[in-house]
CSV table of C-alpha atoms and ligand atoms in Angstrom, one decimal:
chain,number,residue,atom,x,y,z
A,1,UNK,CA,0.0,0.0,0.0
A,2,UNK,CA,1.3,3.5,-0.8
A,3,UNK,CA,1.9,5.9,2.1
A,4,UNK,CA,-1.0,8.1,3.1
A,5,UNK,CA,0.9,11.2,1.9
A,6,UNK,CA,1.1,9.5,-1.5
A,7,UNK,CA,-2.6,8.7,-1.5
A,8,UNK,CA,-3.5,12.3,-0.6
A,9,UNK,CA,-1.4,13.5,-3.5
A,10,UNK,CA,-3.1,11.0,-5.9
A,11,UNK,CA,-6.5,12.1,-4.7
A,12,UNK,CA,-5.6,15.8,-5.2
A,13,UNK,CA,-4.5,14.9,-8.7
A,14,UNK,CA,-7.8,12.9,-9.4
A,15,UNK,CA,-9.9,15.8,-8.1
A,16,UNK,CA,-8.2,18.4,-10.3
A,17,UNK,CA,-8.0,16.2,-13.5
A,18,UNK,CA,-11.5,14.9,-13.8
A,19,UNK,CA,-14.9,16.5,-14.7
A,20,UNK,CA,-16.8,16.1,-11.5
A,21,UNK,CA,-20.6,16.6,-11.6
A,22,UNK,CA,-21.5,14.9,-8.3
A,23,UNK,CA,-24.2,17.2,-7.0
A,24,UNK,CA,-23.4,16.8,-3.3
A,25,UNK,CA,-19.7,17.7,-3.5
A,26,UNK,CA,-17.7,20.9,-3.7
A,27,UNK,CA,-14.2,22.3,-3.5
A,28,UNK,CA,-13.4,24.1,-0.3
A,29,UNK,CA,-11.0,27.1,-0.1
A,30,UNK,CA,-7.5,26.9,1.2
A,31,UNK,CA,-8.7,28.8,4.3
A,32,UNK,CA,-11.2,26.1,5.1
A,33,UNK,CA,-8.8,23.3,4.3
A,34,UNK,CA,-6.2,24.9,6.6
A,35,UNK,CA,-8.6,25.4,9.4
A,36,UNK,CA,-9.4,21.7,9.5
A,37,UNK,CA,-5.7,20.8,9.7
A,38,UNK,CA,-5.0,22.8,12.9
A,39,UNK,CA,-4.3,22.0,16.5
A,40,UNK,CA,-7.9,22.5,17.4
A,41,UNK,CA,-8.2,18.7,16.6
A,42,UNK,CA,-6.3,18.2,19.9
A,43,UNK,CA,-9.0,19.9,22.0
A,44,UNK,CA,-11.8,18.3,24.0
A,45,UNK,CA,-14.7,20.7,24.5
A,46,UNK,CA,-17.8,18.8,25.5
A,47,UNK,CA,-20.5,21.4,26.2
A,48,UNK,CA,-21.0,24.8,24.7
A,49,UNK,CA,-19.2,28.2,24.8
A,50,UNK,CA,-18.9,29.3,28.5
A,51,UNK,CA,-20.2,25.9,29.7
A,52,UNK,CA,-17.6,23.2,29.1
A,53,UNK,CA,-16.6,20.0,30.8
A,54,UNK,CA,-13.0,20.7,30.1
A,55,UNK,CA,-10.5,23.5,30.9
A,56,UNK,CA,-8.4,25.4,28.4
A,57,UNK,CA,-11.4,26.2,26.2
A,58,UNK,CA,-10.9,30.0,26.0
A,59,UNK,CA,-9.9,30.0,22.3
A,60,UNK,CA,-12.3,27.1,21.5
A,61,UNK,CA,-15.1,29.2,23.0
A,62,UNK,CA,-14.2,32.1,20.7
A,63,UNK,CA,-14.1,29.9,17.6
A,64,UNK,CA,-17.5,28.3,18.3
A,65,UNK,CA,-19.2,31.5,19.4
A,66,UNK,CA,-17.9,33.2,16.2
A,67,UNK,CA,-19.3,30.3,14.1
A,68,UNK,CA,-22.6,30.5,15.9
A,69,UNK,CA,-22.9,34.3,15.4
A,70,UNK,CA,-22.0,34.1,11.7
A,71,UNK,CA,-24.5,31.2,11.2
A,72,UNK,CA,-27.3,33.3,12.8
A,73,UNK,CA,-26.4,36.3,10.7
A,74,UNK,CA,-26.2,34.3,7.5
A,75,UNK,CA,-29.5,32.5,7.9
A,76,UNK,CA,-31.2,35.3,9.9
A,77,UNK,CA,-31.9,32.8,12.6
A,78,UNK,CA,-32.4,33.2,16.3
A,79,UNK,CA,-30.3,30.2,17.3
A,80,UNK,CA,-27.6,28.1,15.7
A,81,UNK,CA,-25.8,24.9,16.7
A,82,UNK,CA,-22.6,24.2,14.8
A,83,UNK,CA,-21.6,21.0,16.4
A,84,UNK,CA,-23.3,18.2,14.4
A,85,UNK,CA,-20.8,15.9,12.8
A,86,UNK,CA,-22.9,15.5,9.7
A,87,UNK,CA,-26.3,16.2,8.1
A,88,UNK,CA,-27.6,12.9,9.3
A,89,UNK,CA,-26.5,13.7,12.9
A,90,UNK,CA,-28.3,17.1,12.6
A,91,UNK,CA,-31.5,15.3,11.6
A,92,UNK,CA,-31.3,12.7,14.4
A,93,UNK,CA,-30.7,15.6,16.9
A,94,UNK,CA,-33.7,17.5,15.5
A,95,UNK,CA,-36.0,14.4,15.9
A,96,UNK,CA,-34.7,13.9,19.4
A,97,UNK,CA,-35.4,17.5,20.2
A,98,UNK,CA,-38.9,17.6,18.7
A,99,UNK,CA,-40.5,14.2,19.1
A,100,UNK,CA,-40.5,11.0,21.1
A,101,UNK,CA,-39.6,7.5,20.0
A,102,UNK,CA,-42.6,5.9,18.3
A,103,UNK,CA,-44.0,9.2,17.2
A,104,UNK,CA,-45.3,9.6,13.6
A,105,UNK,CA,-43.5,11.7,11.0
A,106,UNK,CA,-44.4,12.6,7.5
A,107,UNK,CA,-41.4,12.9,5.1
A,108,UNK,CA,-40.4,12.8,1.4
A,109,UNK,CA,-39.9,9.3,-0.1
A,110,UNK,CA,-36.3,8.1,-0.5
A,111,UNK,CA,-37.1,6.6,-3.9
A,112,UNK,CA,-38.4,9.9,-5.1
A,113,UNK,CA,-35.4,11.9,-4.0
A,114,UNK,CA,-35.6,11.9,-0.2
A,115,UNK,CA,-32.8,11.0,2.2
A,116,UNK,CA,-32.1,7.9,4.3
A,117,UNK,CA,-32.3,9.9,7.5
A,118,UNK,CA,-35.9,10.7,6.6
A,119,UNK,CA,-37.2,7.4,7.9
A,120,UNK,CA,-35.5,4.7,5.9
A,121,UNK,CA,-36.1,1.3,7.6
A,122,UNK,CA,-32.3,0.7,7.8
A,123,UNK,CA,-31.6,4.1,9.4
A,124,UNK,CA,-32.0,5.0,13.1
A,125,UNK,CA,-34.7,7.4,12.0
A,126,UNK,CA,-36.8,4.6,10.6
A,127,UNK,CA,-36.1,2.4,13.6
A,128,UNK,CA,-37.1,4.9,16.3
A,129,UNK,CA,-39.9,6.8,14.7
A,130,UNK,CA,-42.9,5.8,12.5
A,131,UNK,CA,-42.6,7.4,9.1
A,132,UNK,CA,-45.2,7.8,6.4
A,133,UNK,CA,-43.9,9.2,3.1
A,134,UNK,CA,-45.2,11.4,0.3
A,135,UNK,CA,-43.7,11.5,-3.2
A,136,UNK,CA,-43.9,13.4,-6.4
A,137,UNK,CA,-46.7,13.3,-8.9
A,138,UNK,CA,-46.2,10.9,-11.8
A,139,UNK,CA,-47.3,13.5,-14.3
A,140,UNK,CA,-45.3,16.6,-13.2
A,141,UNK,CA,-42.4,15.0,-11.3
A,142,UNK,CA,-43.1,17.7,-8.6
A,143,UNK,CA,-43.9,17.2,-5.0
A,144,UNK,CA,-47.5,15.9,-4.9
A,145,UNK,CA,-49.2,18.4,-2.6
A,146,UNK,CA,-52.5,16.5,-2.8
A,147,UNK,CA,-50.8,13.4,-1.5
A,148,UNK,CA,-49.0,15.4,1.2
A,149,UNK,CA,-52.2,16.9,2.4
A,150,UNK,CA,-54.2,13.6,2.1
A,151,UNK,CA,-51.6,11.8,4.2
A,152,UNK,CA,-51.8,14.5,6.9
A,153,UNK,CA,-55.6,14.2,6.9
A,154,UNK,CA,-55.4,10.4,7.1
A,155,UNK,CA,-52.7,10.5,9.8
A,156,UNK,CA,-53.9,13.1,12.4
A,157,UNK,CA,-51.3,11.7,14.8
A,158,UNK,CA,-48.4,13.0,12.6
A,159,UNK,CA,-46.3,15.1,15.0
A,160,UNK,CA,-43.7,16.3,12.6
A,161,UNK,CA,-43.3,17.0,8.9
A,162,UNK,CA,-39.9,16.8,7.3
A,163,UNK,CA,-39.2,18.4,4.0
A,164,UNK,CA,-36.0,18.6,1.9
A,165,UNK,CA,-34.5,16.3,-0.6
A,166,UNK,CA,-31.3,14.8,-2.0
A,167,UNK,CA,-32.4,14.3,-5.6
A,168,UNK,CA,-35.1,16.9,-6.4
A,169,UNK,CA,-34.3,19.5,-9.1
A,170,UNK,CA,-37.1,21.9,-8.2
A,171,UNK,CA,-37.6,24.7,-5.7
A,172,UNK,CA,-39.5,23.6,-2.5
A,173,UNK,CA,-42.2,25.9,-1.3
A,174,UNK,CA,-41.4,25.6,2.4
A,175,UNK,CA,-43.9,28.4,3.2
A,176,UNK,CA,-46.8,26.5,1.7
A,177,UNK,CA,-45.8,23.1,3.0
A,178,UNK,CA,-45.3,24.5,6.5
A,179,UNK,CA,-48.8,26.2,6.4
A,180,UNK,CA,-50.4,22.9,5.5
A,181,UNK,CA,-48.5,21.0,8.2
A,182,UNK,CA,-49.6,23.6,10.8
A,183,UNK,CA,-53.2,23.3,9.7
A,184,UNK,CA,-53.0,19.7,10.6
A,185,UNK,CA,-51.3,20.3,13.9
A,186,UNK,CA,-47.8,19.1,13.0
A,187,UNK,CA,-44.5,20.7,13.6
A,188,UNK,CA,-42.4,21.5,10.6
A,189,UNK,CA,-38.7,20.8,9.9
A,190,UNK,CA,-36.8,21.7,6.8
A,191,UNK,CA,-33.6,19.7,5.8
A,192,UNK,CA,-31.7,22.0,3.4
A,193,UNK,CA,-28.6,19.8,3.2
A,194,UNK,CA,-28.3,20.1,-0.5
A,195,UNK,CA,-29.5,23.7,-1.0
A,196,UNK,CA,-28.1,25.5,2.1
A,197,UNK,CA,-25.7,27.5,-0.1
A,198,UNK,CA,-28.6,28.6,-2.4
A,199,UNK,CA,-30.7,29.5,0.6
A,200,UNK,CA,-27.9,31.4,2.2
A,201,UNK,CA,-27.4,33.4,-1.0
A,202,UNK,CA,-31.1,34.1,-1.5
A,203,UNK,CA,-31.2,31.8,-4.6
A,204,UNK,CA,-33.8,29.6,-2.9
A,205,UNK,CA,-36.7,30.4,-0.6
A,206,UNK,CA,-35.5,30.2,3.0
A,207,UNK,CA,-37.4,28.0,5.4
A,208,UNK,CA,-36.0,29.8,8.5
A,209,UNK,CA,-39.1,31.8,9.3
A,210,UNK,CA,-41.6,29.1,8.8
A,211,UNK,CA,-39.8,26.0,10.1
A,212,UNK,CA,-39.4,25.0,13.8
A,213,UNK,CA,-36.0,23.6,13.0
A,214,UNK,CA,-33.7,23.8,9.9
A,215,UNK,CA,-31.0,21.2,9.5
A,216,UNK,CA,-28.2,21.1,6.9
A,217,UNK,CA,-24.9,19.7,5.8
A,218,UNK,CA,-22.0,22.1,5.5
A,219,UNK,CA,-20.1,20.4,2.6
A,220,UNK,CA,-22.6,20.6,-0.3
A,221,UNK,CA,-23.6,23.9,-2.1
A,222,UNK,CA,-22.5,26.0,0.9
A,223,UNK,CA,-18.9,24.8,0.3
A,224,UNK,CA,-17.6,24.1,3.8
A,225,UNK,CA,-16.0,21.2,5.6
A,226,UNK,CA,-17.8,17.9,6.0
A,227,UNK,CA,-20.3,18.4,8.8
A,228,UNK,CA,-23.7,19.5,9.8
A,229,UNK,CA,-25.4,22.5,11.3
A,230,UNK,CA,-28.8,23.4,12.8
A,231,UNK,CA,-30.6,26.7,12.9
A,232,UNK,CA,-33.9,27.3,14.8
A,233,UNK,CA,-36.0,29.7,16.7
A,234,UNK,CA,-35.1,30.5,20.3
A,235,UNK,CA,-38.1,28.4,21.3
A,236,UNK,CA,-36.3,25.2,20.5
A,237,UNK,CA,-32.7,26.4,21.2
A,238,UNK,CA,-32.0,24.5,24.4
A,239,UNK,CA,-33.8,21.4,23.2
A,240,UNK,CA,-31.7,21.3,20.1
A,241,UNK,CA,-28.5,22.0,22.0
A,242,UNK,CA,-29.2,19.2,24.5
A,243,UNK,CA,-30.2,16.8,21.7
A,244,UNK,CA,-26.8,17.4,19.9
A,245,UNK,CA,-24.8,17.2,23.1
A,246,UNK,CA,-25.1,15.1,25.2
A,247,UNK,CA,-28.1,13.6,23.3
A,248,UNK,CA,-26.3,12.2,20.2
A,249,UNK,CA,-22.7,13.2,20.4
A,250,UNK,CA,-19.7,13.7,22.7
A,251,UNK,CA,-17.0,16.2,22.1
A,252,UNK,CA,-17.3,18.5,19.2
A,253,UNK,CA,-14.8,18.6,16.3
A,254,UNK,CA,-13.4,22.0,17.1
A,255,UNK,CA,-11.1,22.0,14.1
A,256,UNK,CA,-14.2,21.4,11.9
A,257,UNK,CA,-16.1,24.2,13.7
A,258,UNK,CA,-13.2,26.5,12.9
A,259,UNK,CA,-13.5,25.5,9.3
A,260,UNK,CA,-17.3,26.1,9.5
A,261,UNK,CA,-16.6,29.6,10.7
A,262,UNK,CA,-14.3,30.1,7.8
A,263,UNK,CA,-17.0,28.8,5.5
A,264,UNK,CA,-19.5,31.2,7.0
A,265,UNK,CA,-17.2,34.2,6.6
A,266,UNK,CA,-16.9,33.3,2.9
A,267,UNK,CA,-20.7,32.9,2.6
A,268,UNK,CA,-21.3,36.4,3.9
A,269,UNK,CA,-19.1,37.9,1.2
A,270,UNK,CA,-20.8,39.4,-2.0
A,271,UNK,CA,-18.9,37.0,-4.3
A,272,UNK,CA,-20.6,34.1,-2.7
A,273,UNK,CA,-24.0,35.3,-3.9
A,274,UNK,CA,-22.5,35.6,-7.4
A,275,UNK,CA,-21.2,32.0,-7.1
A,276,UNK,CA,-24.6,30.6,-6.1
A,277,UNK,CA,-26.3,32.5,-8.9
A,278,UNK,CA,-23.8,31.0,-11.4
A,279,UNK,CA,-24.4,27.5,-9.9
A,280,UNK,CA,-28.1,27.8,-10.8
A,281,UNK,CA,-27.4,29.3,-14.2
A,282,UNK,CA,-25.0,26.5,-15.0
A,283,UNK,CA,-27.4,23.7,-13.9
A,284,UNK,CA,-30.0,25.3,-16.2
A,285,UNK,CA,-27.5,25.3,-19.0
A,286,UNK,CA,-26.9,21.5,-18.5
A,287,UNK,CA,-30.6,20.8,-18.5
A,288,UNK,CA,-31.0,22.8,-21.8
A,289,UNK,CA,-28.0,21.0,-23.4
A,290,UNK,CA,-29.3,17.5,-22.6
A,291,UNK,CA,-32.7,18.4,-24.0
A,292,UNK,CA,-31.1,19.9,-27.1
A,293,UNK,CA,-29.1,16.8,-27.9
A,294,UNK,CA,-32.2,14.6,-27.8
A,295,UNK,CA,-35.0,14.8,-25.2
A,296,UNK,CA,-35.8,11.1,-25.7
A,297,UNK,CA,-32.2,10.0,-25.2
A,298,UNK,CA,-31.9,12.3,-22.2
A,299,UNK,CA,-35.2,12.9,-20.5
A,300,UNK,CA,-34.6,15.8,-18.1
A,301,UNK,CA,-37.0,15.2,-15.2
A,302,UNK,CA,-39.5,18.0,-14.6
A,303,UNK,CA,-38.2,19.5,-17.8
A,304,UNK,CA,-35.4,21.5,-16.1
A,305,UNK,CA,-34.1,22.7,-12.8
A,306,UNK,CA,-34.5,25.5,-10.2
A,307,UNK,CA,-31.4,24.6,-8.2
A,308,UNK,CA,-27.9,23.1,-8.7
A,309,UNK,CA,-28.8,19.7,-10.0
A,310,UNK,CA,-30.3,18.0,-13.0
A,311,UNK,CA,-32.0,14.6,-12.9
A,312,UNK,CA,-31.9,12.7,-16.2
A,313,UNK,CA,-33.7,9.6,-17.2
A,314,UNK,CA,-31.2,7.9,-19.4
A,315,UNK,CA,-33.1,4.8,-20.4
A,316,UNK,CA,-33.3,6.3,-23.9
A,317,UNK,CA,-29.6,5.6,-24.3
A,318,UNK,CA,-30.2,1.9,-24.0
A,319,UNK,CA,-28.1,1.8,-20.8
A,320,UNK,CA,-29.0,2.0,-17.2
A,321,UNK,CA,-27.7,4.3,-14.5
A,322,UNK,CA,-24.8,2.2,-13.2
A,323,UNK,CA,-23.7,1.5,-16.8
A,324,UNK,CA,-23.6,5.2,-17.5
A,325,UNK,CA,-21.9,6.0,-14.2
A,326,UNK,CA,-19.1,3.4,-14.9
A,327,UNK,CA,-18.7,4.3,-18.6
A,328,UNK,CA,-18.3,8.0,-17.8
A,329,UNK,CA,-16.1,7.3,-14.8
A,330,UNK,CA,-13.6,5.5,-17.1
A,331,UNK,CA,-13.5,8.7,-19.1
A,332,UNK,CA,-12.8,10.7,-15.9
A,333,UNK,CA,-16.3,12.2,-15.9
A,334,UNK,CA,-18.1,11.6,-12.6
A,335,UNK,CA,-21.8,11.5,-12.2
A,336,UNK,CA,-23.9,9.3,-10.0
A,337,UNK,CA,-26.6,6.7,-10.9
A,338,UNK,CA,-29.8,7.7,-9.3
A,339,UNK,CA,-33.3,6.3,-8.7
A,340,UNK,CA,-35.9,8.3,-10.6
A,341,UNK,CA,-39.4,8.5,-9.3
A,342,UNK,CA,-41.4,5.3,-10.1
A,343,UNK,CA,-38.1,3.7,-11.3
A,344,UNK,CA,-38.8,0.2,-12.6
A,345,UNK,CA,-35.1,-0.8,-12.1
A,346,UNK,CA,-33.5,-1.9,-8.7
A,347,UNK,CA,-31.4,0.6,-6.7
A,348,UNK,CA,-28.2,-1.2,-7.9
A,349,UNK,CA,-29.0,-0.3,-11.5
A,350,UNK,CA,-31.5,2.6,-11.7
A,351,UNK,CA,-32.9,4.5,-14.7
A,352,UNK,CA,-31.3,7.8,-14.0
A,353,UNK,CA,-28.3,9.9,-13.3
A,354,UNK,CA,-27.9,13.0,-11.2
A,355,UNK,CA,-25.6,15.8,-12.3
A,356,UNK,CA,-24.7,18.9,-10.4
A,357,UNK,CA,-22.9,22.2,-11.0
A,358,UNK,CA,-21.3,23.3,-7.7
A,359,UNK,CA,-17.9,21.8,-8.2
A,360,UNK,CA,-17.0,23.0,-11.7
A,361,UNK,CA,-18.6,26.4,-10.9
A,362,UNK,CA,-16.2,26.8,-8.0
A,363,UNK,CA,-13.4,26.3,-10.6
A,364,UNK,CA,-14.9,29.1,-12.7
A,365,UNK,CA,-17.0,27.3,-15.2
A,366,UNK,CA,-19.9,29.2,-16.9
A,367,UNK,CA,-22.8,28.1,-19.0
A,368,UNK,CA,-20.8,27.4,-22.2
A,369,UNK,CA,-18.5,25.1,-20.3
A,370,UNK,CA,-21.4,23.1,-19.0
A,371,UNK,CA,-22.8,22.9,-22.5
A,372,UNK,CA,-19.5,21.5,-23.6
A,373,UNK,CA,-19.5,19.0,-20.7
A,374,UNK,CA,-22.9,17.7,-21.7
A,375,UNK,CA,-21.7,17.2,-25.3
A,376,UNK,CA,-18.7,15.3,-24.0
A,377,UNK,CA,-21.0,13.1,-21.9
A,378,UNK,CA,-23.1,12.3,-25.0
A,379,UNK,CA,-20.0,11.4,-27.0
A,380,UNK,CA,-18.8,9.2,-24.3
A,381,UNK,CA,-22.2,7.5,-24.0
A,382,UNK,CA,-22.1,6.9,-27.7
A,383,UNK,CA,-18.9,5.0,-27.3
A,384,UNK,CA,-16.3,7.6,-28.1
A,385,UNK,CA,-13.1,7.8,-25.9
A,386,UNK,CA,-13.2,11.4,-24.6
A,387,UNK,CA,-10.6,11.1,-21.8
A,388,UNK,CA,-8.1,13.4,-23.5
A,389,UNK,CA,-10.9,16.0,-24.2
A,390,UNK,CA,-12.0,15.7,-20.6
A,391,UNK,CA,-8.4,16.4,-19.6
A,392,UNK,CA,-8.0,19.4,-21.8
A,393,UNK,CA,-11.3,20.7,-20.7
A,394,UNK,CA,-10.1,20.7,-17.1
A,395,UNK,CA,-6.9,22.5,-18.2
A,396,UNK,CA,-8.9,25.1,-19.9
A,397,UNK,CA,-10.6,25.9,-16.6
A,398,UNK,CA,-7.4,26.2,-14.6
B,401,PLP,C1,-26.8,14.9,2.1
B,401,PLP,C2,-28.0,15.0,2.9
B,401,PLP,C3,-28.1,14.8,4.3
B,401,PLP,C4,-26.9,14.6,5.2
B,401,PLP,O1,-25.9,13.8,4.8
B,401,PLP,P1,-24.6,13.5,5.6
B,401,PLP,O2,-23.9,12.7,4.6
B,401,PLP,O3,-25.0,12.8,6.8
B,401,PLP,O4,-23.9,14.8,5.9
B,401,PLP,C5,-29.3,15.0,4.9
B,401,PLP,N1,-30.4,15.2,4.3
B,401,PLP,C6,-30.4,15.4,2.9
B,401,PLP,C7,-31.7,15.7,2.3
B,401,PLP,C8,-29.2,15.2,2.2
B,401,PLP,O5,-29.2,15.4,0.9
């Protein structure tokens, strides 16, 4: 086995020499990378600023308080918790804060684009709580509000509604979904893991005013270190804090919290808004390019996108999702196979792929670059070897 230093160098090379369209990834800045590699990793700091179980937390307290203040400012929220180790941990903490084991929750179906932490049978969420799921309409591919409302009517014991998705290309009307949830006596939680950067930049409706709790990842569109974060109203502040620590975690990752603070500083700068605008414009350019090549070969779900991702039914190519993922991977183009709503194929194959714009946009790509990338994808799918073109494309960005 090569040394770890060698493997890190190879991974760095891979990341900068491939066309990466994985919608949930991004490239962090040197400032964020450096913050993670600091001596704060040596520090134990169970508790919260000013209330720790360990001594020597004077600088740790300042780091975490700074991150909390910036998160509150960025999301215009009354309270923030920056300790969750991941998006999934954020969700488990939110459930622990809001409901009791055995309580009923309404959430978005995994097979229609939801997340495993929204009640999958094999996840802690699905083991501890009773989930019922809504999906998208077969005709429009958009969240089926009738089914959402019907399930709330049929299940008057639903305590909590969870919205948010991993593979859904359209804007989510949190305001409307929250109003319907409240009419039926349920609390409302928004998981903005994928779109937190768009929300922070005003490129997607913010759920902060209408949701009881908002959870997120920090490593997707918002372009921070791997981790999670929660913002909420003061009403749930202490419940959320207790659910994160000691409810579900021990000591926080102080080095990662420092990196989250660096991420938040960046997200408050004007060029971050510009970046997120370009992310959306670039995703739209990809949707358009697929459709222009051949809408039967590449059926863009919902006909386009409002966010950073495009979902494509690729059965018209004669190949399934995993075949496309592997074939493109060999040409150094990374996408992921994805279930599409009402997918007839098993999860190991799937009828779709998901492509996203955050990574290449961070490298400076604009609409015409994304059109080129989609054309390269089509040539690769047609059997051409495009590895050299992929390589020179990446060099043209640098
Ligand atoms: C990515 C994601 C998460 C969290 O994922 P982690 O890998 O645990 O950070 C949670 N919810 C949704 C909707 C997601 O897309």
